[in-house]
Amino acid sequence: MIGRRKKRADTAELERPRTRVEAPTPEVTRDVARFEHGSRVPGWDDAVDLEKDPAVIPDPATTPVPAELRAEIEAQMAKYPDFRSAAIPALAAVQRHHGWCSPEAVWQAACVMRLTPGYLISVATFYDMLETRPVGRNRVYVCTNISCSLCGADELLARMKEETAGDPSFNVRGFECLGACDIAPMASVNDVYVGPMSLDDVPTLVTQIREGLPPLPNKQLIRRKSVDPNAASPGGGASA
Amino acid sequence: MPRPNPDTIAFTIDGLEVNAPAGMMLADAAKLGDVEIPVFCYEPKLGAPVGACRMCLVEIEGIPKLQTACSTPVRDGMAVTTQTARVKEAQEAVLEFLLINHPLDCPVCDKGGECPLQDITFGWGPGRSRFIEPKRHFVKPLALSPLIAIDRERCILCYRCVRFSQEISEDYQLVLQERGAESFVSTFDGHPYVAPFSGNIVELCPVGALTSQPYRFRARPWDIEGSGSVCLGCPTQCNVEYTVRDERVLRVLSRQHDGVDDGWLCDRGRFGYQSFHADQRVTHPLMRVDGELVPVGWERALDEAAAALMAAGAQTGAIAGGTTTNEEGWLLQELMRGGLSSPNLDSRQGGMLPRALHAALHAPSLQATVPDLEFAHAVLVIDCEPVDDAPILDLRIRKGVRRNGVQLAIASSRPSSLDANAQVVARYAPGAGEAFCVALNAALAESDAGPGSAGRHGIVEELADAAGADAAEIRTLAELLRGDGDVRDVVILYAERLTQGMRGEHAARALLNVAGRVIPADYDGAGLLEVPAGTNGRGLREVGVLPNAGPGLEPSTLIGLDTAAIGASAAAGAIRALYLLHVDPLRDLPARRTWRGALRRADAVIAHADFLSEGLWEHATIVFPAESHAEKEGTITHPDGRVQRLRPAIARPDAVRAEWNVLADLSARLDHDPQVLSGPMASARLFEAVPFYAGLTLDELGGRGVRWPARPGAASWPAADMGPFGLEVPPHAPTPNGSLRLGTFRSIWAAHEVEIAPALKFLRHAQRAELHPSDAERLGIAHGGRVTVGAHGSQISATAVLRSSVPEGSVFVEQGIAEDSAAELDDGGLVEVTPQ
Amino acid sequence: MTQTILFSGIDEPGLNTIDVYRRRGGYESLRRVLTQMTPEQVTDELIASGLRGRGGAGFPSGKKISFIPKVNVDKYLVCNADESEPGTFKDRELMQKSPHMLIEGIVIGAFAAGANRSFIYIRGEYVEQADIIDAAILEAQDAGFLGEDILGSGFDLSLVLHRGAGAYICGEETGLLDSLEGKRGNPRLKPPFPANQGLYQGPTVINNVETLATMPHIIRMGGAEYAKIGTESSTGTKLVSVSGNVRRPGNYEIELGVSSREIIYGLAGGPPPGRDVKFWFPGGSSSPVLTKDDLDLAYDFNTLAQAKSMLGSGAIIVVDDSNAVVDVALKLAKFYKHESCGKCTPCREGTRWTVSMLERVDSGLATPMDLDIMASVQEQIMGNCLCVLGDAMAMPVASMITKFRDEFEGHIEAARARNPWGPGAVAGGDADPVLIQGAVGA
């Protein structure tokens, strides 16, 4: 997915004489469809490079794979009756190693799994958490689904993006329901769920991430008690 | 494995009671009642239905929701309706949905006029769309490969092409990426989709999203005619339909024949047609005058040829290449045996097999068919790489393994593309096919007789060692073929190269012994299936193009020279004239050095050729223009005994004449008139001459061919000793000792049409030497580096390719390519590989 | 009215460790099953309990296990922990706080089904929970509750935690199976049903986390005793995730059949002060919406189905009167469009088309006729898709158009009045600004 050709932007510049109404001027481009959540880069306009060789199963003789990566993928393959089940774990492993599912990373996973890289890229592009283009290493997924957005998630995402704008170490994305509507609006910060977040939490959070500190310790889901009034009642035996 | 043999059931469709085989999908069964259910994603050839497009929704009595007809098997008493308002609404809804993303650029679309989406919209569509949002627009068309263009605007995401790549050819290069409405068909990281069968996706596409680069904008459906024939590209003889416009072939489509090709074509067969109309094609008789080949008239060419042959008389040698038809082969042997009294003719590459072994190897009782590969319990592929030697069988074997659980075993020296599908893979040293068969025979004997009598047929370990193979692998293979003791359908697929060469007959006996141990006599669904070296290899042997047998494998009064001996004798001056029917020895035969001498020395080299390859360009004295595949008339015989009819699709260009006519004319000039005045007459004479073809007619062959081993005439096949035979101790494969064992192979792309057809030119490649990384390291060779492969004074240049699957101690180089062909070297010997 | 079974002592510190879990009587049901019961008896108890699947479809769980053919092939149990239905977060709390309850349930379920391999497919986002389960599996293996010859019964079971990577459709059981097999998570054509041909083509029982976690309790209490809780057709307790515009969002364990008002107002505290419930999703975002007039409906499978909605995964999302229905509809449609796998036509194209139409409604470039088209498109999606994802968008969107048609029309009018050129209007743009916007956003 790297090295994609530039999209045409010419048609947008045509003069449109009858429009003289004052209007906001959003950036109008003829770019391909991009997604609300910025999670994927469609390749609709990509032709193949006819100079390349077909992407068959990579030969171990000519594909160097870091030993620890190979061992991790092979261990995953051994867990299942059919080794192909390890496709997602293998892609997750190369993503951890390379930062994203780069062509080289996918090629390595394919080499270990004895699959074509096509098989794996087809899987990788299906899932939101597998990145098929370079991203920052700090993942901040802000849930923007119904419950969170009823509680102000869209503003939170905008604020978060604003705060981290220009910092390549961040990968701030709006995300579909993360399954934590009880702490809406919330975010998953390098896999740690925090919420409910206010806009004021954003600068603190960004600083904590930059400094490698635990994100918003007091707002971590993992420490939250159940809200069910009966859950921890003596009748339930919690005090036993 | 039992083939499906379903009961007939009755169901009603739109009130009409229809009989259909139980379990047939409703979408197909409906056709039996003349009801068409529209489909996009459904294609039975692709395996289990996916029910993705939702076009085929029908109402079934007793089921509240609409059901997809493509995935619902018919049952007895089922009542189906396809004309209710609900069904109509669903069909209109699906079409409305499909068309919101479709550009409707039919006027400039190649598919227009033969487009399922167009037809179905017309037949079942709502007529108007309520979609007023802008459609998506993307750059188009884009290259998917040099052969295929992709237009993603038109794609309706029916999944057919990716299913082909993933479940039929199993190359897994073409995939869907992304998700939902953003899904698109693509390859990994911009790599082109180049694979032996990629062209099939063009034919599968139900819209104009995948188009053939060579056919784009060449014709409209109303400009063209279809003409059925058979592809002559390789021994699988796929049934094709030539798309013809103004006497030019513009496209090749599959003419599905489940007994032959299952409805698929390889890219060489699909795109090679461009060579029919290439500028370099020979379209006039040529004669060498003052060292140059110049066009001459037919009379002069024929006279000169007759005179040259007359002068050489019995010192003439003739070789027929693979694309020669049965009729041409029969006329050639008439010309040689009748006109020149010369028995020196052959259609094999070397090593004469005794008549009785031909008779045994191809006995109708031991003959497997192509569909047997799909339904057998076990298939053993030995010394054969299906994708190169008989491409379409590769797909058939994969289908059997995937859908029917066929147990596959591969025995070869070079890694096979089917290894990943096989339960057992056994490797042996290049050229040690015989030793491997002897070892396998011993392993089977051992398991038959128990440990007590071990060694009567040889000690497996010693024989395995001689074959450069692993005894344990051979025993596993024997167990697989044996199964758990019940009678099993075992098919052994082998390439003719196993029975060629100096020790070919010993290998044949060993193979027959193995077959005798695992294949019950006269057992349907099991047997041997040979992949001949040439397209019509089997037919040519049956019509008498052998040095030791006449038509119908009749004993020949005189035993002639085989191909290798003809070459050697010509080089020594004992053969003075060479008659080369569709063969260039320098290109197609081993022992290139000998042949170079032979061609140089012969007084006359008379050839039938459509292109002047190296040997003919330099040495032919007379060249008769050969017909292209689409111009040929006559019959050919499939490896499983199916006699198939070739029908001319286009007129012969310029001065090209029917080759049966050339051979008959020449024969008449040699005072042996075969009395053949037309193509059908040639076929009729042939059917009379070959006892087991007796009674065949062109009408009976029709468009599907007839398997003669299944006809009564099969009784005329010569009786033969089927073994078991006493076997010699095979020679030990050479020990590498620092050098490497040389293995050769001929790739699917090593063919002259690949060099000539503009669309396929990109697949030509220079010589590559495949070797194991540890050998490469020892020899100081890097991946991609240039190396010299040589032995005994001859050598070739190649690019080193490191493959971890290549056995250590061997190096593989390619035959049949224009430059640096492996034919310069001797197969099975040792070679030195050195970096340049 | 509230009954605590699953949530009993859920916040006890260290409950996620095997020691605390066992101290509280954990794994005793398993011991009883393996030492005193046959698989048939376990299945019978489950059938007697009336337990219905807690994942969304509400299929009787005991019956599901009884469908597994009694043949000698590899059978599988898969725990569906891909909790991704918007508004649902109950399984997360269970897995995080009491992973051994789930593991015990899995072993019991697998024993009943005759499965020797089991998998938990957990959504990739639940990293913290997955780590907890991984640790719990190791503990359970060490303690002999997983692995070979469990508790000396001769019953073997392996359990592998499989982490997904972010796709809503993998919560659909056949999509989950494809994903677990290492493919794209596309739903499969049914039949064959997973009970006959599921994971790796083997008979497979797939159950939700909550369903499996309930099984040890059913064994402990006895099926008949469990069936006394709740209503006749909806037995037992249910974890309900309440979120959106409520004061105390969270998971509550309720007895099925209590009034919805009691859950929304009584437990979750109702909407913030000064606001009123406008509409609510009773069973996750896929359920047709109900209004404040429906608050007194009993919260159980049948009552909600009669009200033309569903209990689904038991996730109540409350939307108060400060929100516009169009915004919620658009949010919802965008979600399903993003999550549609793309395999079947009506879902792939229908969700996309619905989003484009709702965007026009939102920007004032629609007419009331577009609402009719939109309603008709939802009709065209419903029942025509390969799986239920298409319906999951079509049902709530259709219900919103039906119940709030006036507001949709008013929204169009107001948006048009605000900005005659639409929000994408731009001086000197292409033919029509909204067309450009449509092309970009589509």
mmCIF file of C-alpha atoms in Angstrom, chain A residues 48-156:
data_model
loop_
_atom_site.group_PDB
_atom_site.id
_atom_site.type_symbol
_atom_site.label_atom_id
_atom_site.label_comp_id
_atom_site.label_asym_id
_atom_site.label_seq_id
_atom_site.Cartn_x
_atom_site.Cartn_y
_atom_site.Cartn_z
ATOM 1 C CA VAL A 48 -0.344 -3.467 -10.357
ATOM 2 C CA ASP A 49 3.299 -2.937 -11.077
ATOM 3 C CA LEU A 50 3.906 -5.101 -14.097
ATOM 4 C CA GLU A 51 7.612 -5.210 -13.366
ATOM 5 C CA LYS A 52 7.107 -7.149 -10.175
ATOM 6 C CA ASP A 53 7.062 -10.912 -9.943
ATOM 7 C CA PRO A 54 3.804 -12.546 -8.950
ATOM 8 C CA ALA A 55 3.387 -12.801 -5.175
ATOM 9 C CA VAL A 56 3.634 -16.526 -4.634
ATOM 10 C CA ILE A 57 4.467 -18.195 -1.328
ATOM 11 C CA PRO A 58 7.781 -16.654 -0.240
ATOM 12 C CA ASP A 59 10.726 -19.018 -0.283
ATOM 13 C CA PRO A 60 12.556 -19.256 3.044
ATOM 14 C CA ALA A 61 15.824 -19.351 1.106
ATOM 15 C CA THR A 62 15.358 -15.768 0.028
ATOM 16 C CA THR A 63 13.153 -14.322 2.791
ATOM 17 C CA PRO A 64 14.944 -13.454 6.006
ATOM 18 C CA VAL A 65 12.626 -13.598 9.020
ATOM 19 C CA PRO A 66 13.789 -12.518 12.491
ATOM 20 C CA ALA A 67 14.184 -15.657 14.570
ATOM 21 C CA GLU A 68 11.980 -14.522 17.452
ATOM 22 C CA LEU A 69 9.219 -13.564 15.038
ATOM 23 C CA ARG A 70 9.430 -16.937 13.340
ATOM 24 C CA ALA A 71 9.289 -18.681 16.699
ATOM 25 C CA GLU A 72 6.273 -16.670 17.809
ATOM 26 C CA ILE A 73 4.343 -17.363 14.619
ATOM 27 C CA GLU A 74 5.225 -21.036 14.679
ATOM 28 C CA ALA A 75 4.070 -21.277 18.287
ATOM 29 C CA GLN A 76 0.750 -19.747 17.291
ATOM 30 C CA MET A 77 0.412 -22.151 14.368
ATOM 31 C CA ALA A 78 0.935 -25.090 16.708
ATOM 32 C CA LYS A 79 -2.046 -24.060 18.834
ATOM 33 C CA TYR A 80 -4.652 -24.866 16.218
ATOM 34 C CA PRO A 81 -5.753 -27.976 14.342
ATOM 35 C CA ASP A 82 -5.360 -25.984 11.113
ATOM 36 C CA PHE A 83 -2.324 -23.738 11.006
ATOM 37 C CA ARG A 84 -4.208 -21.115 9.001
ATOM 38 C CA SER A 85 -6.113 -20.198 12.162
ATOM 39 C CA ALA A 86 -2.948 -18.436 13.231
ATOM 40 C CA ALA A 87 -3.385 -15.826 10.495
ATOM 41 C CA ILE A 88 -4.622 -13.073 12.807
ATOM 42 C CA PRO A 89 -2.137 -13.861 15.618
ATOM 43 C CA ALA A 90 0.671 -13.958 13.056
ATOM 44 C CA LEU A 91 -0.332 -10.628 11.587
ATOM 45 C CA ALA A 92 -0.640 -9.171 15.074
ATOM 46 C CA ALA A 93 2.854 -10.448 15.802
ATOM 47 C CA VAL A 94 4.416 -8.886 12.731
ATOM 48 C CA GLN A 95 2.513 -5.700 13.462
ATOM 49 C CA ARG A 96 4.011 -5.559 16.918
ATOM 50 C CA HIS A 97 7.424 -6.194 15.452
ATOM 51 C CA HIS A 98 7.284 -3.816 12.502
ATOM 52 C CA GLY A 99 4.811 -1.241 13.788
ATOM 53 C CA TRP A 100 2.316 -2.043 11.054
ATOM 54 C CA CYS A 101 1.489 -4.772 8.556
ATOM 55 C CA SER A 102 3.956 -3.475 6.011
ATOM 56 C CA PRO A 103 4.460 -5.416 2.770
ATOM 57 C CA GLU A 104 7.707 -6.718 4.214
ATOM 58 C CA ALA A 105 6.010 -7.752 7.445
ATOM 59 C CA VAL A 106 3.227 -9.573 5.629
ATOM 60 C CA TRP A 107 5.800 -11.198 3.374
ATOM 61 C CA GLN A 108 7.605 -12.551 6.425
ATOM 62 C CA ALA A 109 4.429 -13.872 8.013
ATOM 63 C CA ALA A 110 3.523 -15.518 4.708
ATOM 64 C CA CYS A 111 6.936 -17.123 4.523
ATOM 65 C CA VAL A 112 6.621 -18.674 7.959
ATOM 66 C CA MET A 113 3.024 -19.753 7.473
ATOM 67 C CA ARG A 114 3.587 -21.083 3.936
ATOM 68 C CA LEU A 115 0.745 -18.972 2.609
ATOM 69 C CA THR A 116 0.721 -16.370 -0.098
ATOM 70 C CA PRO A 117 1.077 -12.779 1.058
ATOM 71 C CA GLY A 118 -2.198 -12.188 -0.786
ATOM 72 C CA TYR A 119 -4.004 -14.486 1.618
ATOM 73 C CA LEU A 120 -2.684 -12.560 4.568
ATOM 74 C CA ILE A 121 -3.261 -9.079 3.186
ATOM 75 C CA SER A 122 -6.816 -10.084 2.431
ATOM 76 C CA VAL A 123 -7.211 -10.989 6.094
ATOM 77 C CA ALA A 124 -5.294 -7.969 7.349
ATOM 78 C CA THR A 125 -7.417 -5.444 5.475
ATOM 79 C CA PHE A 126 -10.604 -6.998 6.817
ATOM 80 C CA TYR A 127 -9.867 -6.184 10.423
ATOM 81 C CA ASP A 128 -9.781 -2.716 11.927
ATOM 82 C CA MET A 129 -6.904 -3.329 14.312
ATOM 83 C CA LEU A 130 -4.474 -4.536 11.678
ATOM 84 C CA GLU A 131 -2.850 -1.522 10.108
ATOM 85 C CA THR A 132 -1.893 -1.753 6.463
ATOM 86 C CA ARG A 133 -0.232 1.623 6.303
ATOM 87 C CA PRO A 134 2.332 3.239 8.576
ATOM 88 C CA VAL A 135 0.919 4.554 11.837
ATOM 89 C CA GLY A 136 2.208 5.992 15.065
ATOM 90 C CA ARG A 137 3.040 3.521 17.774
ATOM 91 C CA ASN A 138 0.756 5.054 20.419
ATOM 92 C CA ARG A 139 -2.698 3.755 19.688
ATOM 93 C CA VAL A 140 -5.576 5.873 20.925
ATOM 94 C CA TYR A 141 -8.945 4.514 19.854
ATOM 95 C CA VAL A 142 -11.734 6.878 20.799
ATOM 96 C CA CYS A 143 -15.093 5.153 20.741
ATOM 97 C CA THR A 144 -17.537 7.171 18.669
ATOM 98 C CA ASN A 145 -20.451 4.802 18.581
ATOM 99 C CA ILE A 146 -23.954 5.680 19.775
ATOM 100 C CA SER A 147 -23.626 5.538 23.541
ATOM 101 C CA CYS A 148 -20.306 7.342 23.603
ATOM 102 C CA SER A 149 -21.361 9.944 21.085
ATOM 103 C CA LEU A 150 -24.500 10.640 23.148
ATOM 104 C CA CYS A 151 -22.020 11.503 25.881
ATOM 105 C CA GLY A 152 -19.784 13.705 23.769
ATOM 106 C CA ALA A 153 -17.345 11.334 22.089
ATOM 107 C CA ASP A 154 -17.166 13.254 18.830
ATOM 108 C CA GLU A 155 -15.910 16.343 20.613
ATOM 109 C CA LEU A 156 -13.472 14.185 22.538
#
